[in-house]
Amino acid sequence: MNTTARTARIAVALDTSDWDEFCLWCRRFGPRVGVLKVGLEAFVRWGPAAVDEARNHGGRIFLDLKLHDIPNTVAGAVASARDLGADYLTVHAGGGARMLEAASEAAEDRVNILAVTVLTHMDSRSLGELGLTTDPERLAASWAQLAAQSGCAGAVCSPLEAAGLRRRLPEPFLLVTPGIRSSSRVAADDQRRTATVAEALDAGANLLVVGRPLTRAEDPDAALEELLAGS
Ligand code: C5P
């Protein structure tokens, strides 16, 4: 895959509570990458204005709200996000089949519903505290399968789980992976398990979420180049 195609697969996470910084990142990254991701921090603070600002500078919009509620409420929120013009929207797979089906139906094929499987900060012990006696990898696999059966467009997973999921869930089901770094030597921040762009793409990921390595870089252009070159 050439550099232009790889760049189109990058979603920059615009996680900040400073509006000027948010706008700067939209201007800086919007024309350079395929997708801008508006997450909870920005959306809770500025609402639809954050989506409008991102859309004015970029291509596709990823609204990362990780919805989890009763099916009727989630369906209403999906309809609102759909009408805002979001291209991707996250919901929690843990909401169960009826919630995932309600989200998929409300999307009306206008917004891609992505089911978040097991958040990367959860390990076997924290799952056990919730009464879930399984390991994160196995749970992520069965929740991704449930998401596919419930009509979701894709799932969010660790890049290290992507290859296993891709074998069971062929395209067009989308796999979206955070935890991307230019090499295993650079700061992982709070991401437990990371992979490079090349590793995630080889594993079958369609969209790669990158935040701090780009937004906090002293030279963002160099950081993007380094990220794309990482093997
Ligand atoms: O690259 P960086 O670690 O800064 O990216 C963090 C982004 O990825 C955040 O927006 C976070 O919400 C998102 N994310 C994550 N782990 C998940 C799902 C999403 O880090 N399991």
mmCIF file of C-alpha atoms and ligand atoms in Angstrom:
data_model
loop_
_atom_site.group_PDB
_atom_site.id
_atom_site.type_symbol
_atom_site.label_atom_id
_atom_site.label_comp_id
_atom_site.label_asym_id
_atom_site.label_seq_id
_atom_site.Cartn_x
_atom_site.Cartn_y
_atom_site.Cartn_z
ATOM 1 C CA MET A 1 0.000 0.000 0.000
ATOM 2 C CA ASN A 2 1.484 3.387 -0.955
ATOM 3 C CA THR A 3 1.820 6.385 1.371
ATOM 4 C CA THR A 4 -1.300 8.161 0.058
ATOM 5 C CA ALA A 5 -3.432 5.066 0.635
ATOM 6 C CA ARG A 6 -1.961 4.628 4.122
ATOM 7 C CA THR A 7 -2.631 8.286 4.995
ATOM 8 C CA ALA A 8 -6.290 7.851 4.030
ATOM 9 C CA ARG A 9 -6.521 5.106 6.679
ATOM 10 C CA ILE A 10 -5.408 7.402 9.538
ATOM 11 C CA ALA A 11 -7.992 8.910 11.912
ATOM 12 C CA VAL A 12 -6.527 11.661 14.100
ATOM 13 C CA ALA A 13 -7.998 11.772 17.628
ATOM 14 C CA LEU A 14 -8.746 15.444 18.428
ATOM 15 C CA ASP A 15 -8.664 15.018 22.221
ATOM 16 C CA THR A 16 -8.367 18.467 23.789
ATOM 17 C CA SER A 17 -10.409 20.872 25.908
ATOM 18 C CA ASP A 18 -8.863 23.958 24.282
ATOM 19 C CA TRP A 19 -10.948 25.273 21.350
ATOM 20 C CA ASP A 20 -8.040 27.090 19.673
ATOM 21 C CA GLU A 21 -5.991 23.919 19.809
ATOM 22 C CA PHE A 22 -8.924 21.906 18.448
ATOM 23 C CA CYS A 23 -9.253 24.308 15.496
ATOM 24 C CA LEU A 24 -5.495 24.266 14.888
ATOM 25 C CA TRP A 25 -5.501 20.456 14.756
ATOM 26 C CA CYS A 26 -8.493 20.469 12.352
ATOM 27 C CA ARG A 27 -6.638 22.882 10.027
ATOM 28 C CA ARG A 28 -3.385 20.962 10.352
ATOM 29 C CA PHE A 29 -4.546 17.367 10.039
ATOM 30 C CA GLY A 30 -7.853 17.673 8.140
ATOM 31 C CA PRO A 31 -6.235 18.114 4.718
ATOM 32 C CA ARG A 32 -3.528 15.522 5.471
ATOM 33 C CA VAL A 33 -5.371 12.416 6.748
ATOM 34 C CA GLY A 34 -8.529 10.508 5.831
ATOM 35 C CA VAL A 35 -10.561 10.975 9.005
ATOM 36 C CA LEU A 36 -10.836 13.358 11.983
ATOM 37 C CA LYS A 37 -12.058 11.809 15.239
ATOM 38 C CA VAL A 38 -14.193 13.917 17.579
ATOM 39 C CA GLY A 39 -14.292 12.179 20.944
ATOM 40 C CA LEU A 40 -16.093 12.612 24.234
ATOM 41 C CA GLU A 41 -13.810 15.349 25.536
ATOM 42 C CA ALA A 42 -14.500 17.652 22.590
ATOM 43 C CA PHE A 43 -18.146 16.685 22.003
ATOM 44 C CA VAL A 44 -19.235 17.093 25.624
ATOM 45 C CA ARG A 45 -17.662 20.562 25.618
ATOM 46 C CA TRP A 46 -18.667 21.952 22.220
ATOM 47 C CA GLY A 47 -21.279 19.568 20.793
ATOM 48 C CA PRO A 48 -22.191 19.768 17.098
ATOM 49 C CA ALA A 49 -19.917 22.836 16.649
ATOM 50 C CA ALA A 50 -16.926 20.506 17.028
ATOM 51 C CA VAL A 51 -18.259 18.254 14.260
ATOM 52 C CA ASP A 52 -18.888 21.261 11.992
ATOM 53 C CA GLU A 53 -15.383 22.612 12.612
ATOM 54 C CA ALA A 54 -13.789 19.235 11.825
ATOM 55 C CA ARG A 55 -15.903 18.800 8.698
ATOM 56 C CA ASN A 56 -14.895 22.246 7.421
ATOM 57 C CA HIS A 57 -11.264 21.088 7.313
ATOM 58 C CA GLY A 58 -11.357 17.383 6.727
ATOM 59 C CA GLY A 59 -12.867 14.544 4.862
ATOM 60 C CA ARG A 60 -14.709 12.008 6.952
ATOM 61 C CA ILE A 61 -15.850 12.460 10.573
ATOM 62 C CA PHE A 62 -15.535 9.806 13.271
ATOM 63 C CA LEU A 63 -17.791 10.606 16.241
ATOM 64 C CA ASP A 64 -16.392 8.521 19.096
ATOM 65 C CA LEU A 65 -19.185 8.694 21.677
ATOM 66 C CA LYS A 66 -19.115 5.035 22.781
ATOM 67 C CA LEU A 67 -22.879 4.945 23.322
ATOM 68 C CA HIS A 68 -24.295 2.433 25.819
ATOM 69 C CA ASP A 69 -27.953 2.648 26.929
ATOM 70 C CA ILE A 70 -31.311 0.988 26.329
ATOM 71 C CA PRO A 71 -31.978 0.290 22.621
ATOM 72 C CA ASN A 72 -34.546 3.071 22.178
ATOM 73 C CA THR A 73 -32.250 5.747 23.638
ATOM 74 C CA VAL A 74 -29.245 4.587 21.625
ATOM 75 C CA ALA A 75 -31.331 4.532 18.438
ATOM 76 C CA GLY A 76 -32.300 8.171 19.080
ATOM 77 C CA ALA A 77 -28.693 9.193 19.664
ATOM 78 C CA VAL A 78 -27.596 7.354 16.500
ATOM 79 C CA ALA A 79 -30.261 9.208 14.500
ATOM 80 C CA SER A 80 -28.943 12.522 15.872
ATOM 81 C CA ALA A 81 -25.332 11.636 14.968
ATOM 82 C CA ARG A 82 -26.466 10.460 11.532
ATOM 83 C CA ASP A 83 -28.214 13.793 10.924
ATOM 84 C CA LEU A 84 -25.086 15.652 12.068
ATOM 85 C CA GLY A 85 -23.263 13.992 9.186
ATOM 86 C CA ALA A 86 -20.953 11.675 11.121
ATOM 87 C CA ASP A 87 -19.401 8.960 8.938
ATOM 88 C CA TYR A 88 -18.452 6.650 11.819
ATOM 89 C CA LEU A 89 -20.032 6.364 15.284
ATOM 90 C CA THR A 90 -19.035 4.116 18.193
ATOM 91 C CA VAL A 91 -21.329 2.167 20.517
ATOM 92 C CA HIS A 92 -20.362 -0.352 23.231
ATOM 93 C CA ALA A 93 -20.721 -3.981 22.141
ATOM 94 C CA GLY A 94 -21.441 -4.751 25.827
ATOM 95 C CA GLY A 95 -24.889 -3.154 25.326
ATOM 96 C CA GLY A 96 -25.924 -6.474 23.778
ATOM 97 C CA ALA A 97 -27.567 -7.645 20.550
ATOM 98 C CA ARG A 98 -30.818 -5.671 20.854
ATOM 99 C CA MET A 99 -28.955 -2.416 21.444
ATOM 100 C CA LEU A 100 -26.553 -3.111 18.549
ATOM 101 C CA GLU A 101 -29.445 -3.957 16.215
ATOM 102 C CA ALA A 102 -31.300 -0.778 17.205
ATOM 103 C CA ALA A 103 -28.142 1.269 16.517
ATOM 104 C CA SER A 104 -27.582 -0.394 13.128
ATOM 105 C CA GLU A 105 -31.189 0.168 12.053
ATOM 106 C CA ALA A 106 -31.173 3.820 13.124
ATOM 107 C CA ALA A 107 -27.968 4.367 11.113
ATOM 108 C CA GLU A 108 -29.960 3.806 7.874
ATOM 109 C CA ASP A 109 -26.673 3.006 6.089
ATOM 110 C CA ARG A 110 -25.653 6.672 6.405
ATOM 111 C CA VAL A 111 -23.268 6.281 9.341
ATOM 112 C CA ASN A 112 -20.989 3.312 9.999
ATOM 113 C CA ILE A 113 -21.718 1.860 13.441
ATOM 114 C CA LEU A 114 -18.523 0.623 15.090
ATOM 115 C CA ALA A 115 -18.846 -1.589 18.163
ATOM 116 C CA VAL A 116 -16.196 -1.040 20.820
ATOM 117 C CA THR A 117 -15.229 -4.496 22.077
ATOM 118 C CA VAL A 118 -13.101 -4.622 25.231
ATOM 119 C CA LEU A 119 -11.431 -1.342 26.184
ATOM 120 C CA THR A 120 -7.663 -1.654 26.229
ATOM 121 C CA HIS A 121 -7.323 -0.771 29.934
ATOM 122 C CA MET A 122 -9.317 -3.912 30.908
ATOM 123 C CA ASP A 123 -7.458 -7.093 31.825
ATOM 124 C CA SER A 124 -8.665 -10.505 33.029
ATOM 125 C CA ARG A 125 -8.725 -9.289 36.609
ATOM 126 C CA SER A 126 -10.887 -6.229 35.914
ATOM 127 C CA LEU A 127 -13.234 -8.397 33.822
ATOM 128 C CA GLY A 128 -13.435 -10.829 36.761
ATOM 129 C CA GLU A 129 -14.451 -7.950 39.056
ATOM 130 C CA LEU A 130 -17.423 -7.471 36.717
ATOM 131 C CA GLY A 131 -18.333 -11.140 36.891
ATOM 132 C CA LEU A 132 -16.901 -11.851 33.425
ATOM 133 C CA THR A 133 -14.704 -14.908 33.796
ATOM 134 C CA THR A 134 -12.959 -14.845 30.446
ATOM 135 C CA ASP A 135 -9.850 -13.222 29.020
ATOM 136 C CA PRO A 136 -10.038 -9.933 27.085
ATOM 137 C CA GLU A 137 -9.033 -11.506 23.740
ATOM 138 C CA ARG A 138 -11.755 -14.149 23.869
ATOM 139 C CA LEU A 139 -14.378 -11.630 24.956
ATOM 140 C CA ALA A 140 -13.330 -9.174 22.227
ATOM 141 C CA ALA A 141 -13.691 -11.952 19.624
ATOM 142 C CA SER A 142 -17.189 -12.968 20.722
ATOM 143 C CA TRP A 143 -18.368 -9.358 21.027
ATOM 144 C CA ALA A 144 -17.018 -8.502 17.568
ATOM 145 C CA GLN A 145 -18.876 -11.525 16.195
ATOM 146 C CA LEU A 146 -22.065 -10.344 17.932
ATOM 147 C CA ALA A 147 -21.587 -6.872 16.437
ATOM 148 C CA ALA A 148 -21.289 -8.341 12.934
ATOM 149 C CA GLN A 149 -24.402 -10.505 13.429
ATOM 150 C CA SER A 150 -26.297 -7.451 14.721
ATOM 151 C CA GLY A 151 -25.642 -5.445 11.555
ATOM 152 C CA CYS A 152 -22.795 -3.215 12.749
ATOM 153 C CA ALA A 153 -20.385 -1.981 10.087
ATOM 154 C CA GLY A 154 -17.330 -2.831 12.149
ATOM 155 C CA ALA A 155 -15.589 -3.100 15.499
ATOM 156 C CA VAL A 156 -12.895 -1.273 17.434
ATOM 157 C CA CYS A 157 -10.184 -3.615 18.693
ATOM 158 C CA SER A 158 -6.547 -3.739 19.741
ATOM 159 C CA PRO A 159 -4.193 -3.942 16.734
ATOM 160 C CA LEU A 160 -2.845 -7.147 18.270
ATOM 161 C CA GLU A 161 -6.319 -8.730 18.067
ATOM 162 C CA ALA A 162 -7.008 -7.577 14.502
ATOM 163 C CA ALA A 163 -5.454 -10.527 12.642
ATOM 164 C CA GLY A 164 -7.442 -13.098 14.641
ATOM 165 C CA LEU A 165 -10.684 -11.157 14.187
ATOM 166 C CA ARG A 166 -10.074 -10.645 10.480
ATOM 167 C CA ARG A 167 -9.851 -14.409 9.921
ATOM 168 C CA ARG A 168 -13.375 -14.817 11.349
ATOM 169 C CA LEU A 169 -14.849 -11.559 10.083
ATOM 170 C CA PRO A 170 -13.955 -10.858 6.443
ATOM 171 C CA GLU A 171 -14.350 -7.463 4.764
ATOM 172 C CA PRO A 172 -16.477 -5.405 4.295
ATOM 173 C CA PHE A 173 -16.679 -5.682 8.122
ATOM 174 C CA LEU A 174 -14.399 -2.873 9.338
ATOM 175 C CA LEU A 175 -11.681 -3.230 11.967
ATOM 176 C CA VAL A 176 -10.613 0.006 13.638
ATOM 177 C CA THR A 177 -7.510 -0.015 15.835
ATOM 178 C CA PRO A 178 -6.170 2.582 18.301
ATOM 179 C CA GLY A 179 -2.765 2.094 19.965
ATOM 180 C CA ILE A 180 -0.702 2.963 16.879
ATOM 181 C CA ARG A 181 2.913 4.064 17.350
ATOM 182 C CA SER A 182 5.827 4.564 14.913
ATOM 183 C CA SER A 183 7.859 1.837 16.641
ATOM 184 C CA SER A 184 7.894 -0.142 19.862
ATOM 185 C CA ARG A 185 10.635 2.194 21.122
ATOM 186 C CA VAL A 186 8.487 5.338 21.280
ATOM 187 C CA ALA A 187 6.224 6.374 24.181
ATOM 188 C CA ALA A 188 3.118 4.191 24.405
ATOM 189 C CA ASP A 189 1.480 6.727 26.805
ATOM 190 C CA ASP A 190 -1.347 4.777 28.494
ATOM 191 C CA GLN A 191 -1.810 2.318 25.615
ATOM 192 C CA ARG A 192 -0.966 -1.161 26.874
ATOM 193 C CA ARG A 193 -0.461 -2.936 23.557
ATOM 194 C CA THR A 194 0.703 -1.026 20.504
ATOM 195 C CA ALA A 195 1.532 -1.745 16.858
ATOM 196 C CA THR A 196 2.955 0.189 13.921
ATOM 197 C CA VAL A 197 0.877 1.361 10.945
ATOM 198 C CA ALA A 198 2.303 -1.445 8.782
ATOM 199 C CA GLU A 199 1.618 -4.105 11.409
ATOM 200 C CA ALA A 200 -1.983 -2.950 11.915
ATOM 201 C CA LEU A 201 -2.656 -2.808 8.154
ATOM 202 C CA ASP A 202 -1.069 -6.239 7.607
ATOM 203 C CA ALA A 203 -3.317 -7.580 10.372
ATOM 204 C CA GLY A 204 -6.349 -6.414 8.375
ATOM 205 C CA ALA A 205 -7.225 -3.103 10.059
ATOM 206 C CA ASN A 206 -9.135 -0.617 7.883
ATOM 207 C CA LEU A 207 -8.814 2.516 10.002
ATOM 208 C CA LEU A 208 -6.051 3.409 12.469
ATOM 209 C CA VAL A 209 -6.721 5.852 15.314
ATOM 210 C CA VAL A 210 -3.718 8.008 16.219
ATOM 211 C CA GLY A 211 -3.803 10.759 18.817
ATOM 212 C CA ARG A 212 -0.860 11.975 20.862
ATOM 213 C CA PRO A 213 1.964 10.835 18.537
ATOM 214 C CA LEU A 214 0.602 13.381 16.022
ATOM 215 C CA THR A 215 -1.245 16.009 18.061
ATOM 216 C CA ARG A 216 1.523 16.375 20.657
ATOM 217 C CA ALA A 217 4.410 16.188 18.184
ATOM 218 C CA GLU A 218 6.794 19.139 17.912
ATOM 219 C CA ASP A 219 6.901 18.632 14.154
ATOM 220 C CA PRO A 220 3.559 17.020 13.129
ATOM 221 C CA ASP A 221 4.537 16.598 9.460
ATOM 222 C CA ALA A 222 7.707 14.729 10.424
ATOM 223 C CA ALA A 223 5.740 12.670 12.957
ATOM 224 C CA LEU A 224 3.172 11.688 10.307
ATOM 225 C CA GLU A 225 5.956 10.730 7.901
ATOM 226 C CA GLU A 226 7.695 8.681 10.589
ATOM 227 C CA LEU A 227 4.449 6.965 11.519
ATOM 228 C CA LEU A 228 3.686 6.032 7.910
ATOM 229 C CA ALA A 229 7.242 4.812 7.311
ATOM 230 C CA GLY A 230 7.273 2.572 10.429
ATOM 231 C CA SER A 231 7.559 -1.091 9.556
HETATM 232 O O1 C5P B 1 -2.837 7.655 20.073
HETATM 233 P P1 C5P B 1 -3.521 7.912 21.394
HETATM 234 O O2 C5P B 1 -3.122 6.912 22.450
HETATM 235 O O3 C5P B 1 -3.404 9.332 21.870
HETATM 236 O O4 C5P B 1 -5.070 7.638 21.018
HETATM 237 C C1 C5P B 1 -6.028 7.664 21.997
HETATM 238 C C2 C5P B 1 -7.381 7.668 21.318
HETATM 239 O O5 C5P B 1 -7.799 6.320 20.996
HETATM 240 C C3 C5P B 1 -8.418 8.244 22.252
HETATM 241 O O6 C5P B 1 -9.249 9.097 21.479
HETATM 242 C C4 C5P B 1 -9.174 7.046 22.753
HETATM 243 O O7 C5P B 1 -10.527 7.344 23.035
HETATM 244 C C5 C5P B 1 -9.057 6.067 21.589
HETATM 245 N N1 C5P B 1 -9.245 4.679 22.023
HETATM 246 C C6 C5P B 1 -8.317 3.979 22.770
HETATM 247 N N2 C5P B 1 -8.523 2.671 23.144
HETATM 248 C C7 C5P B 1 -9.645 2.062 22.813
HETATM 249 C C8 C5P B 1 -10.604 2.758 22.051
HETATM 250 C C9 C5P B 1 -10.363 4.063 21.675
HETATM 251 O O8 C5P B 1 -7.281 4.499 23.121
HETATM 252 N N3 C5P B 1 -9.834 0.798 23.157
#
